[in-house]
CSV table of C-alpha atoms and ligand atoms in Angstrom, one decimal:
chain,number,residue,atom,x,y,z
A,38,MET,CA,-82.1,43.0,74.7
A,39,THR,CA,-83.7,45.8,76.6
A,40,VAL,CA,-81.9,49.0,77.0
A,41,GLU,CA,-82.5,51.0,80.2
A,42,PHE,CA,-83.5,54.6,79.7
A,43,SER,CA,-83.8,57.1,82.5
A,44,LEU,CA,-86.8,59.3,82.2
A,45,TRP,CA,-84.5,62.2,81.7
A,46,ALA,CA,-82.9,60.5,78.7
A,47,LEU,CA,-86.3,59.7,77.2
A,48,LEU,CA,-87.4,63.3,77.5
A,49,GLN,CA,-84.2,64.5,75.9
A,50,SER,CA,-84.6,62.2,72.9
A,51,LEU,CA,-88.2,63.4,72.5
A,52,ALA,CA,-87.2,67.0,72.7
A,53,ASP,CA,-84.7,66.3,69.9
A,54,GLY,CA,-87.5,64.8,67.9
A,55,ALA,CA,-89.8,67.7,68.7
A,56,LYS,CA,-87.2,70.1,67.3
A,57,TRP,CA,-87.6,68.5,63.9
A,58,THR,CA,-91.4,68.6,64.3
A,59,VAL,CA,-91.2,72.3,64.9
A,60,ALA,CA,-88.7,72.8,62.1
A,61,LEU,CA,-90.8,70.9,59.6
A,62,SER,CA,-94.0,72.7,60.7
A,63,ALA,CA,-92.4,76.1,60.5
A,64,LEU,CA,-90.9,75.4,57.1
A,65,ALA,CA,-94.2,73.9,55.8
A,66,PHE,CA,-96.1,76.9,57.2
A,67,LEU,CA,-93.8,79.6,55.8
A,68,PHE,CA,-93.4,78.1,52.4
A,69,GLY,CA,-97.0,76.9,52.4
A,70,GLY,CA,-98.0,80.5,53.2
A,71,ALA,CA,-95.9,82.0,50.4
A,72,THR,CA,-97.1,79.4,47.9
A,73,GLY,CA,-100.7,79.8,49.2
A,74,LEU,CA,-100.6,83.5,48.5
A,75,LEU,CA,-99.6,82.9,44.9
A,76,ILE,CA,-102.4,80.3,44.6
A,77,LEU,CA,-104.8,82.8,46.2
A,78,PHE,CA,-104.0,85.4,43.5
A,79,ALA,CA,-104.3,82.8,40.7
A,80,ARG,CA,-107.5,81.5,42.2
A,81,MET,CA,-109.0,84.9,42.0
A,82,SER,CA,-107.4,86.1,38.8
A,83,ARG,CA,-109.4,87.1,35.7
A,84,SER,CA,-107.9,84.2,33.7
A,85,ARG,CA,-110.4,81.3,33.6
A,86,LEU,CA,-107.6,78.9,33.0
A,87,LEU,CA,-105.7,79.9,36.1
A,88,ARG,CA,-108.8,79.8,38.2
A,89,GLN,CA,-109.7,76.3,37.0
A,90,ALA,CA,-106.1,75.1,37.5
A,91,THR,CA,-105.9,76.3,41.0
A,92,ARG,CA,-109.3,75.0,41.8
A,93,VAL,CA,-108.1,71.5,40.7
A,94,TYR,CA,-104.9,71.9,42.7
A,95,ILE,CA,-106.9,72.9,45.9
A,96,GLU,CA,-109.4,70.0,45.4
A,97,VAL,CA,-106.7,67.5,44.9
A,98,PHE,CA,-104.8,68.4,48.1
A,99,GLN,CA,-108.0,68.8,50.2
A,100,GLY,CA,-109.6,65.7,48.8
A,101,THR,CA,-106.8,63.1,49.4
A,102,PRO,CA,-105.1,62.0,52.6
A,103,LEU,CA,-101.9,63.8,53.5
A,104,LEU,CA,-100.2,60.4,53.9
A,105,MET,CA,-100.9,59.5,50.2
A,106,GLN,CA,-99.6,62.9,49.1
A,107,LEU,CA,-96.3,62.2,51.0
A,108,PHE,CA,-96.1,58.6,49.6
A,109,LEU,CA,-96.6,59.9,46.0
A,110,ILE,CA,-94.0,62.6,46.4
A,111,PHE,CA,-91.5,60.3,48.2
A,112,PHE,CA,-91.9,57.2,46.0
A,113,GLY,CA,-92.9,58.9,42.9
A,114,LEU,CA,-89.8,61.1,42.8
A,115,SER,CA,-87.5,58.1,43.4
A,116,LEU,CA,-89.3,56.2,40.7
A,117,ALA,CA,-88.5,59.1,38.4
A,118,GLY,CA,-84.9,58.6,39.4
A,119,LEU,CA,-84.7,61.5,41.8
A,120,GLU,CA,-83.2,60.6,45.1
A,121,VAL,CA,-85.2,62.5,47.7
A,122,SER,CA,-84.5,62.4,51.4
A,123,PRO,CA,-87.5,61.9,53.7
A,124,TRP,CA,-86.8,65.4,55.1
A,125,LEU,CA,-87.2,67.0,51.6
A,126,ALA,CA,-90.2,64.9,50.7
A,127,ALA,CA,-91.9,65.7,53.9
A,128,ALA,CA,-91.1,69.4,53.6
A,129,VAL,CA,-92.4,69.5,50.0
A,130,GLY,CA,-95.5,67.5,50.8
A,131,LEU,CA,-96.5,69.5,53.8
A,132,THR,CA,-95.8,72.8,51.9
A,133,LEU,CA,-98.1,71.9,49.1
A,134,PHE,CA,-100.7,70.6,51.5
A,135,SER,CA,-100.5,73.8,53.6
A,136,SER,CA,-100.6,76.1,50.5
A,137,ALA,CA,-103.9,74.5,49.3
A,138,TYR,CA,-105.6,74.9,52.6
A,139,LEU,CA,-104.2,78.4,53.3
A,140,ALA,CA,-105.2,79.6,49.9
A,141,GLU,CA,-108.7,78.5,50.5
A,142,ILE,CA,-108.9,79.9,54.0
A,143,TRP,CA,-107.6,83.2,52.7
A,144,ARG,CA,-110.0,83.3,49.7
A,145,GLY,CA,-112.8,83.0,52.2
A,146,CYS,CA,-111.5,86.0,54.0
A,147,VAL,CA,-111.0,88.1,50.9
A,148,GLU,CA,-114.6,87.2,49.8
A,149,ALA,CA,-115.8,88.2,53.2
A,150,VAL,CA,-114.8,91.8,52.5
A,151,PRO,CA,-118.0,93.6,51.5
A,152,ARG,CA,-118.5,94.4,47.8
A,153,GLY,CA,-118.9,98.0,48.6
A,154,GLN,CA,-115.2,98.2,49.5
A,155,TRP,CA,-114.4,97.1,45.9
A,156,GLU,CA,-116.8,99.5,44.4
A,157,ALA,CA,-115.7,102.5,46.5
A,158,SER,CA,-112.0,101.9,45.7
A,159,SER,CA,-112.9,101.3,42.0
A,160,SER,CA,-114.7,104.5,41.8
A,161,LEU,CA,-111.6,106.2,43.2
A,162,ALA,CA,-109.8,105.0,40.1
A,163,MET,CA,-107.7,102.5,42.0
A,164,SER,CA,-106.3,99.6,40.0
A,165,TYR,CA,-106.8,95.9,41.0
A,166,LEU,CA,-103.5,95.7,42.7
A,167,GLU,CA,-103.9,99.0,44.5
A,168,GLN,CA,-107.3,97.9,45.7
A,169,MET,CA,-105.9,94.6,46.9
A,170,ARG,CA,-102.9,96.1,48.6
A,171,HIS,CA,-104.5,99.1,50.3
A,172,VAL,CA,-108.2,98.2,50.8
A,173,ILE,CA,-109.0,94.5,50.5
A,174,LEU,CA,-106.0,92.6,51.9
A,175,PRO,CA,-105.7,94.7,55.1
A,176,GLN,CA,-109.2,93.9,55.9
A,177,ALA,CA,-109.0,90.3,54.8
A,178,LEU,CA,-105.8,89.9,56.9
A,179,ARG,CA,-107.6,90.9,60.0
A,180,LEU,CA,-110.2,88.2,59.3
A,181,ALA,CA,-107.5,85.7,58.4
A,182,ILE,CA,-105.3,85.9,61.4
A,183,ALA,CA,-107.3,83.7,63.7
A,184,PRO,CA,-108.1,80.8,61.3
A,185,THR,CA,-104.5,81.0,60.0
A,186,VAL,CA,-103.1,80.5,63.5
A,187,GLY,CA,-105.7,77.8,63.9
A,188,PHE,CA,-104.5,76.0,60.8
A,189,SER,CA,-100.9,76.1,62.0
A,190,VAL,CA,-102.1,73.6,64.7
A,191,GLN,CA,-103.2,71.3,61.9
A,192,VAL,CA,-99.8,71.6,60.3
A,193,ILE,CA,-98.0,70.6,63.5
A,194,LYS,CA,-100.2,67.6,64.0
A,195,GLY,CA,-99.9,66.8,60.2
A,196,THR,CA,-96.2,66.5,60.4
A,197,ALA,CA,-96.7,63.2,62.3
A,198,VAL,CA,-97.3,61.4,59.0
A,199,ALA,CA,-93.8,62.2,57.9
A,200,SER,CA,-92.7,59.6,60.4
A,201,ILE,CA,-94.1,56.9,58.1
A,202,ILE,CA,-91.6,57.8,55.3
A,203,GLY,CA,-88.8,57.6,57.9
A,204,PHE,CA,-88.4,61.2,58.8
A,205,ILE,CA,-87.2,61.3,62.4
A,206,GLU,CA,-89.4,63.8,64.2
A,207,LEU,CA,-91.4,63.6,67.3
A,208,THR,CA,-93.7,60.6,66.4
A,209,LYS,CA,-90.9,58.6,64.8
A,210,THR,CA,-88.6,59.2,67.8
A,211,GLY,CA,-91.5,58.0,70.0
A,212,SER,CA,-92.0,54.8,68.1
A,213,MET,CA,-88.3,54.1,68.1
A,214,LEU,CA,-88.1,54.6,71.8
A,215,ALA,CA,-91.2,52.5,72.3
A,216,ASN,CA,-89.6,49.6,70.5
A,217,ALA,CA,-86.4,50.0,72.5
A,218,THR,CA,-88.0,50.3,75.9
A,219,PHE,CA,-91.1,48.2,75.6
A,220,GLN,CA,-93.0,50.9,77.3
A,221,PRO,CA,-95.3,52.1,74.5
A,222,PHE,CA,-97.9,53.6,76.8
A,223,LEU,CA,-95.5,55.8,78.7
A,224,ILE,CA,-93.7,56.8,75.5
A,225,TYR,CA,-96.7,57.6,73.4
A,226,GLY,CA,-98.2,59.4,76.4
A,227,LEU,CA,-95.2,61.6,76.5
A,228,VAL,CA,-95.3,62.1,72.7
A,229,ALA,CA,-99.0,63.1,72.9
A,230,ALA,CA,-98.2,65.5,75.8
A,231,SER,CA,-95.4,67.0,73.7
A,232,TYR,CA,-97.8,67.7,70.8
A,233,PHE,CA,-100.3,69.2,73.2
A,234,LEU,CA,-97.6,71.5,74.6
A,235,LEU,CA,-96.8,72.7,71.1
A,236,CYS,CA,-100.4,73.1,69.9
A,237,TYR,CA,-102.3,74.3,72.9
A,238,PRO,CA,-100.7,77.7,73.2
A,239,LEU,CA,-101.4,78.2,69.5
A,240,SER,CA,-105.0,77.2,70.0
A,241,LEU,CA,-105.4,79.6,72.9
A,242,TYR,CA,-103.7,82.4,70.9
A,243,ALA,CA,-106.1,81.8,68.0
A,244,GLN,CA,-109.1,82.0,70.3
A,245,TYR,CA,-107.7,85.1,71.8
A,246,LEU,CA,-107.2,86.7,68.4
A,247,GLU,CA,-110.6,85.7,67.3
A,248,ARG,CA,-112.2,87.4,70.3
A,249,LYS,CA,-110.0,90.5,70.1
A,250,LEU,CA,-110.3,91.1,66.3
A,251,HIS,CA,-114.0,90.6,66.5
A,252,VAL,CA,-114.7,93.5,68.9
A,253,SER,CA,-112.2,96.0,67.5
A,254,ARG,CA,-111.8,97.4,64.0
B,146,MET,CA,-120.4,120.2,24.1
B,147,SER,CA,-121.9,118.6,27.2
B,148,LEU,CA,-119.8,117.5,30.1
B,149,VAL,CA,-121.6,114.2,30.2
B,150,ASP,CA,-123.1,112.6,27.1
B,151,ILE,CA,-125.0,109.4,27.3
B,152,ARG,CA,-126.1,108.0,23.9
B,153,GLY,CA,-128.3,105.0,23.3
B,154,VAL,CA,-127.1,103.1,26.4
B,155,HIS,CA,-128.5,99.6,26.8
B,156,LYS,CA,-127.8,97.2,29.7
B,157,HIS,CA,-129.0,93.7,30.3
B,158,PHE,CA,-128.6,91.5,33.4
B,159,GLY,CA,-129.1,88.1,31.9
B,160,SER,CA,-132.5,88.2,30.3
B,161,ASN,CA,-133.5,91.3,32.2
B,162,HIS,CA,-133.3,94.3,29.9
B,163,VAL,CA,-132.6,97.1,32.5
B,164,LEU,CA,-131.6,100.1,30.4
B,165,LYS,CA,-133.4,100.3,27.1
B,166,GLY,CA,-131.6,103.1,25.2
B,167,ILE,CA,-130.8,106.0,27.5
B,168,ASP,CA,-130.0,109.4,26.0
B,169,LEU,CA,-129.0,112.1,28.4
B,170,ALA,CA,-126.7,115.1,28.3
B,171,VAL,CA,-125.5,117.0,31.4
B,172,GLU,CA,-124.0,120.4,31.2
B,173,PRO,CA,-121.1,121.7,33.4
B,174,GLY,CA,-122.5,122.9,36.7
B,175,GLU,CA,-125.8,121.2,36.3
B,176,VAL,CA,-127.6,119.4,39.1
B,177,VAL,CA,-129.5,116.5,37.7
B,178,ALA,CA,-131.9,114.6,40.0
B,179,ILE,CA,-133.0,111.2,38.9
B,180,ILE,CA,-136.2,109.8,40.3
B,181,GLY,CA,-138.3,106.7,39.5
B,182,ARG,CA,-139.7,103.6,41.0
B,183,SER,CA,-137.6,100.8,42.5
B,184,GLY,CA,-136.2,98.7,39.7
B,185,SER,CA,-136.5,101.3,37.0
B,186,GLY,CA,-132.7,101.3,36.5
B,187,LYS,CA,-131.6,104.5,38.3
B,188,SER,CA,-128.7,102.9,40.1
B,189,THR,CA,-127.7,100.9,37.1
B,190,LEU,CA,-127.6,104.1,34.9
B,191,LEU,CA,-125.5,105.9,37.5
B,192,ARG,CA,-123.1,103.0,37.8
B,193,THR,CA,-122.5,102.8,34.1
B,194,LEU,CA,-121.3,106.3,34.2
B,195,ASN,CA,-118.1,105.3,36.1
B,196,GLY,CA,-117.8,101.9,34.7
B,197,LEU,CA,-119.0,99.9,37.7
B,198,GLU,CA,-121.4,98.3,35.3
B,199,SER,CA,-120.4,97.7,31.7
B,200,ILE,CA,-122.8,98.6,28.9
B,201,ASP,CA,-124.1,96.3,26.1
B,202,ALA,CA,-124.7,99.0,23.5
B,203,GLY,CA,-124.3,102.8,23.2
B,204,GLU,CA,-121.7,105.2,24.4
B,205,ILE,CA,-120.9,107.3,27.4
B,206,GLU,CA,-118.6,110.3,27.2
B,207,VAL,CA,-117.4,112.4,30.1
B,208,ASP,CA,-115.3,115.4,29.5
B,209,GLY,CA,-113.8,113.8,26.4
B,210,THR,CA,-113.3,110.4,27.8
B,211,ALA,CA,-115.5,107.9,25.9
B,212,LEU,CA,-116.6,104.5,26.9
B,213,LYS,CA,-118.3,102.2,24.4
B,214,ALA,CA,-119.9,98.8,24.7
B,215,HIS,CA,-117.3,96.1,24.9
B,216,GLN,CA,-114.6,98.8,24.9
B,217,ASP,CA,-113.6,99.4,28.5
B,218,SER,CA,-109.9,98.7,29.0
B,219,ALA,CA,-108.4,99.3,32.4
B,220,GLU,CA,-106.8,102.4,31.1
B,221,GLN,CA,-110.1,103.8,29.8
B,222,LEU,CA,-111.8,103.0,33.1
B,223,ARG,CA,-109.1,104.7,35.0
B,224,SER,CA,-109.2,107.8,33.0
B,225,LEU,CA,-113.0,107.9,33.3
B,226,ARG,CA,-113.0,107.3,37.0
B,227,LEU,CA,-110.5,110.1,37.5
B,228,LYS,CA,-113.2,112.5,36.2
B,229,VAL,CA,-116.2,110.9,37.9
B,230,GLY,CA,-116.6,110.7,41.7
B,231,MET,CA,-119.2,108.6,43.4
B,232,VAL,CA,-120.9,108.5,46.8
B,233,PHE,CA,-122.9,105.4,47.8
B,234,GLN,CA,-125.9,104.8,49.9
B,235,GLN,CA,-123.9,102.7,52.3
B,236,PHE,CA,-121.0,105.2,52.6
B,237,ASN,CA,-118.4,102.4,52.0
B,238,LEU,CA,-115.7,104.1,53.9
B,239,PHE,CA,-112.6,102.0,54.4
B,240,PRO,CA,-113.0,100.8,58.0
B,241,HIS,CA,-109.3,100.2,58.7
B,242,LEU,CA,-108.4,103.8,57.9
B,243,SER,CA,-109.1,107.0,59.7
B,244,ALA,CA,-111.3,109.6,58.1
B,245,GLY,CA,-108.2,111.5,57.0
B,246,GLU,CA,-106.5,108.4,55.7
B,247,ASN,CA,-109.7,107.5,53.8
B,248,ILE,CA,-109.4,110.7,51.9
B,249,MET,CA,-105.6,110.6,51.4
B,250,LEU,CA,-105.5,107.0,50.1
B,251,ALA,CA,-106.5,107.6,46.5
B,252,THR,CA,-104.9,111.0,46.2
B,253,THR,CA,-101.5,109.5,47.2
B,254,VAL,CA,-101.8,106.1,45.6
B,255,VAL,CA,-103.7,107.1,42.4
B,256,GLN,CA,-102.8,110.7,41.8
B,257,GLY,CA,-99.3,110.4,43.3
B,258,MET,CA,-99.7,113.4,45.6
B,259,ASP,CA,-97.0,113.6,48.3
B,260,GLN,CA,-98.0,112.9,51.9
B,261,GLU,CA,-98.0,116.5,52.9
B,262,SER,CA,-100.1,117.9,50.1
B,263,ALA,CA,-102.5,115.0,50.5
B,264,ARG,CA,-102.8,115.7,54.2
B,265,ASP,CA,-103.5,119.4,53.4
B,266,THR,CA,-106.1,118.4,50.8
B,267,ALA,CA,-107.8,116.0,53.1
B,268,LYS,CA,-108.0,118.6,55.8
B,269,ALA,CA,-109.4,121.1,53.4
B,270,MET,CA,-112.0,118.6,52.3
B,271,LEU,CA,-113.0,117.7,55.8
B,272,LEU,CA,-113.4,121.5,56.5
B,273,LYS,CA,-115.6,121.7,53.5
B,274,VAL,CA,-118.0,119.1,54.9
B,275,GLY,CA,-117.8,120.5,58.4
B,276,LEU,CA,-115.7,117.7,60.0
B,277,GLN,CA,-112.3,119.4,60.4
B,278,ASP,CA,-112.0,117.9,63.9
B,279,LYS,CA,-112.5,114.3,62.7
B,280,PHE,CA,-109.3,113.7,60.8
B,281,ASP,CA,-108.1,110.9,63.1
B,282,ALA,CA,-111.5,109.4,63.8
B,283,TYR,CA,-112.2,105.9,62.5
B,284,PRO,CA,-115.5,105.3,60.6
B,285,ASP,CA,-117.0,103.3,63.4
B,286,GLN,CA,-116.5,106.3,65.7
B,287,LEU,CA,-118.6,108.5,63.4
B,288,SER,CA,-122.4,108.8,63.0
B,289,GLY,CA,-123.9,107.8,59.7
B,290,GLY,CA,-124.3,111.4,58.7
B,291,GLN,CA,-120.6,112.1,59.5
B,292,GLN,CA,-119.5,109.0,57.6
B,293,GLN,CA,-121.4,110.1,54.5
B,294,ARG,CA,-119.8,113.5,54.7
B,295,VAL,CA,-116.4,111.9,54.9
B,296,ALA,CA,-117.3,109.8,51.9
B,297,ILE,CA,-118.2,113.0,50.0
B,298,ALA,CA,-114.9,114.6,51.1
B,299,ARG,CA,-113.1,111.5,49.9
B,300,ALA,CA,-114.7,111.8,46.5
B,301,LEU,CA,-114.1,115.5,46.2
B,302,ALA,CA,-110.4,115.2,47.1
B,303,MET,CA,-109.9,113.6,43.7
B,304,SER,CA,-111.2,116.8,42.0
B,305,PRO,CA,-113.8,115.0,39.9
B,306,ARG,CA,-115.6,116.9,37.1
B,307,VAL,CA,-118.9,115.3,38.1
B,308,LEU,CA,-120.1,113.7,41.2
B,309,LEU,CA,-122.6,110.8,41.2
B,310,CYS,CA,-124.7,110.3,44.3
B,311,ASP,CA,-126.9,107.2,44.7
B,312,GLU,CA,-129.5,107.7,47.4
B,313,ILE,CA,-126.9,109.0,49.7
B,314,THR,CA,-129.3,109.8,52.5
B,315,SER,CA,-131.5,106.6,52.3
B,316,ALA,CA,-129.4,104.7,54.9
B,317,LEU,CA,-129.5,107.6,57.4
B,318,ASP,CA,-131.6,108.2,60.4
B,319,PRO,CA,-134.1,111.0,59.6
B,320,GLU,CA,-132.4,113.5,61.9
B,321,LEU,CA,-129.1,113.0,60.0
B,322,VAL,CA,-130.4,113.6,56.5
B,323,ASN,CA,-130.3,117.3,56.5
B,324,GLU,CA,-126.6,117.7,57.4
B,325,VAL,CA,-125.7,115.6,54.3
B,326,LEU,CA,-128.2,117.4,52.1
B,327,ALA,CA,-126.7,120.7,53.3
B,328,VAL,CA,-123.3,119.7,52.0
B,329,VAL,CA,-124.7,118.6,48.7
B,330,LYS,CA,-126.6,121.9,48.4
B,331,GLN,CA,-123.4,123.8,49.1
B,332,LEU,CA,-121.6,121.8,46.4
B,333,ALA,CA,-124.3,122.7,44.0
B,334,ALA,CA,-124.1,126.3,44.8
B,335,GLU,CA,-120.3,126.2,44.2
B,336,GLY,CA,-120.9,124.9,40.7
B,337,MET,CA,-120.2,121.2,41.1
B,338,THR,CA,-121.8,119.1,38.4
B,339,LEU,CA,-124.0,116.6,40.3
B,340,ILE,CA,-126.0,113.6,39.1
B,341,MET,CA,-128.0,112.2,42.0
B,342,VAL,CA,-130.6,109.5,42.4
B,343,THR,CA,-132.8,110.6,45.2
B,344,HIS,CA,-136.0,109.9,47.1
B,345,GLU,CA,-135.9,113.4,48.6
B,346,MET,CA,-138.5,114.9,46.2
B,347,ARG,CA,-138.4,118.3,47.9
B,348,PHE,CA,-134.7,118.4,47.6
B,349,ALA,CA,-134.8,117.4,44.0
B,350,ARG,CA,-137.2,120.2,43.3
B,351,GLU,CA,-135.3,122.9,45.2
B,352,VAL,CA,-131.8,122.1,44.2
B,353,GLY,CA,-132.1,120.3,40.9
B,354,ASP,CA,-131.6,122.1,37.6
B,355,LYS,CA,-133.0,119.1,35.7
B,356,LEU,CA,-135.2,116.3,36.6
B,357,VAL,CA,-135.0,112.8,35.0
B,358,PHE,CA,-137.9,110.5,35.6
B,359,MET,CA,-137.0,106.9,34.8
B,360,TYR,CA,-139.6,104.4,33.9
B,361,GLN,CA,-139.0,100.8,32.9
B,362,GLY,CA,-135.4,101.4,31.8
B,363,LEU,CA,-136.0,104.6,29.8
B,364,VAL,CA,-135.9,108.3,30.5
B,365,HIS,CA,-139.6,108.8,30.5
B,366,GLU,CA,-139.6,112.5,31.4
B,367,TYR,CA,-136.9,115.1,31.4
B,368,GLY,CA,-137.1,118.8,32.2
B,369,ASP,CA,-137.2,121.5,34.8
B,370,PRO,CA,-138.0,119.9,38.2
B,371,ARG,CA,-140.4,122.7,39.3
B,372,GLU,CA,-142.4,122.5,36.1
B,373,LEU,CA,-142.5,118.7,36.0
B,374,PHE,CA,-143.5,118.4,39.7
B,375,ALA,CA,-146.3,121.0,39.1
B,376,GLN,CA,-147.4,119.6,35.8
B,377,PRO,CA,-146.3,116.1,35.0
B,378,ARG,CA,-146.7,115.4,31.2
B,379,THR,CA,-147.3,111.7,31.5
B,380,PRO,CA,-149.7,109.7,33.8
B,381,GLU,CA,-146.7,107.6,34.9
B,382,LEU,CA,-144.9,110.6,36.4
B,383,ALA,CA,-148.2,111.9,37.9
B,384,SER,CA,-148.9,108.7,39.6
B,385,PHE,CA,-145.3,108.4,40.8
B,386,ILE,CA,-145.4,111.9,42.3
B,387,SER,CA,-148.7,111.3,44.0
B,388,SER,CA,-147.4,108.0,45.4
B,389,VAL,CA,-144.3,109.5,47.0
B,390,MET,CA,-145.6,113.0,48.1
C,79,ATP,N1,-125.9,93.1,39.6
C,79,ATP,C1,-127.1,92.8,39.2
C,79,ATP,N2,-127.4,91.6,38.7
C,79,ATP,C2,-128.6,91.2,38.3
C,79,ATP,N3,-129.6,92.1,38.2
C,79,ATP,C3,-129.4,93.3,38.7
C,79,ATP,C4,-128.2,93.8,39.2
C,79,ATP,N4,-128.3,95.1,39.6
C,79,ATP,C5,-129.5,95.4,39.3
C,79,ATP,N5,-130.2,94.4,38.8
C,79,ATP,C6,-131.6,94.5,38.3
C,79,ATP,O1,-131.8,95.6,37.5
C,79,ATP,C7,-133.0,96.2,37.7
C,79,ATP,C8,-132.8,97.7,38.0
C,79,ATP,O2,-132.0,97.8,39.2
C,79,ATP,P1,-131.6,99.2,39.8
C,79,ATP,O3,-130.8,98.9,41.0
C,79,ATP,O4,-130.9,100.0,38.7
C,79,ATP,O5,-132.9,99.9,40.1
C,79,ATP,P2,-133.2,101.2,40.9
C,79,ATP,O6,-134.0,102.1,40.0
C,79,ATP,O7,-131.9,101.8,41.4
C,79,ATP,O8,-134.1,100.7,42.1
C,79,ATP,P3,-134.0,101.2,43.7
C,79,ATP,O9,-134.9,102.4,43.7
C,79,ATP,O10,-134.7,100.0,44.4
C,79,ATP,O11,-132.6,101.4,44.1
C,79,ATP,C9,-133.7,95.5,38.8
C,79,ATP,O12,-134.6,94.6,38.2
C,79,ATP,C10,-132.6,94.7,39.5
C,79,ATP,O13,-133.1,93.6,40.0
C,80,MG,MG1,-131.0,102.0,43.3
């Protein structure tokens, strides 16, 4: 039985799904950023053990498909007797994924701050945390803004895999509508256009920041 | 007792034995010029004096704060660095802070000065180096010579007992060298204890109280700069002087 949908109704359903895409992205990005910052400090700490552990963490999340990470969290946790909703599994999975990438992006930015900045601040008797807080991170932050905004685009697109574990976001909404309307080309075209509308402004913004922060201090 | 005491200091970089037992004492108010060929260990020696390089053997003592091989806790380093200022060849100003903020950062964060006194100190230091009107200028708005003078002001604001200078005019255009040397000369005249690695032989002879000629990781000659320049005691120093002058 085919259900008739008006274009307006279709768009409204997709907008509903897109809300969840945005929510999941924002959550993954914020928690991923906070976790990433901790990972960053551990990755650069003086303890060899912490450095190695975080290196493995980063390698694992960068070296396996996001989809497998979600499967393992979703099915793994239920195997362990923990009932997790697709929403929670997706949020946790994307947070961990984002944290690994952001930590690595930011580490590159911290290491791009010239050695002389460390030496000058050391010779002023500043402690490691004081150096980080007042000298290194402000400069690394400036370098990090553009690639970080750029990565947020990857997160938004990455949320699509959450549809496979049954989380109803933009892509899942699209596939349900496609099944109901038998108009997959139209529906997936609209889904793709929605992703583009979410991502393109961010890409533009990242490019703008890249240019702007390159010329000024 | 000397202000700076360096006793039997050794330093290796891997298999490269860079400092091979340095002994040197610096009295308060002395200006010590260190010269020598590239790779003779001048920078390394200077950097051990504020713990930027650790040492493998020996002892360094500055105004009662001692640093031994394998004994350099964060607390010891901090206490040493509060007494030893350093100015670098590449200035190393903090690019995201104005000249004034560059100077105020460590006085507020490390010494705990309040904003107002830190601002006053920074202004006084900028006045000392002739840049009183550059408080709000950012490093990239300043010439190399001006940046280096801000770097000197930044180090002085911490009231160090001794100031280390590592070829602080080598990265400057020739016409900017003198404005920086003039500041150093004035500091020397005011009684600041200075240890400077320099390629400015004339300056070393005029302003230096002591000359250190480093050769292959050792203090090869030590003495009055005017005497040593006129009559080097070893062929190594003689050949070095003739190659640079
Ligand atoms: N961080 C380092 N790691 C490894 N080797 C180093 C390091 N720093 C210096 N060296 C080596 O130690 C030796 C002495 O270097 P140093 O910089 O002290 O010489 P210098 O007398 O200051 O020379 P220059 O006049 O070129 O500045 C050189 O062989 C150099 O390659
Ligand atoms: Mg050197």
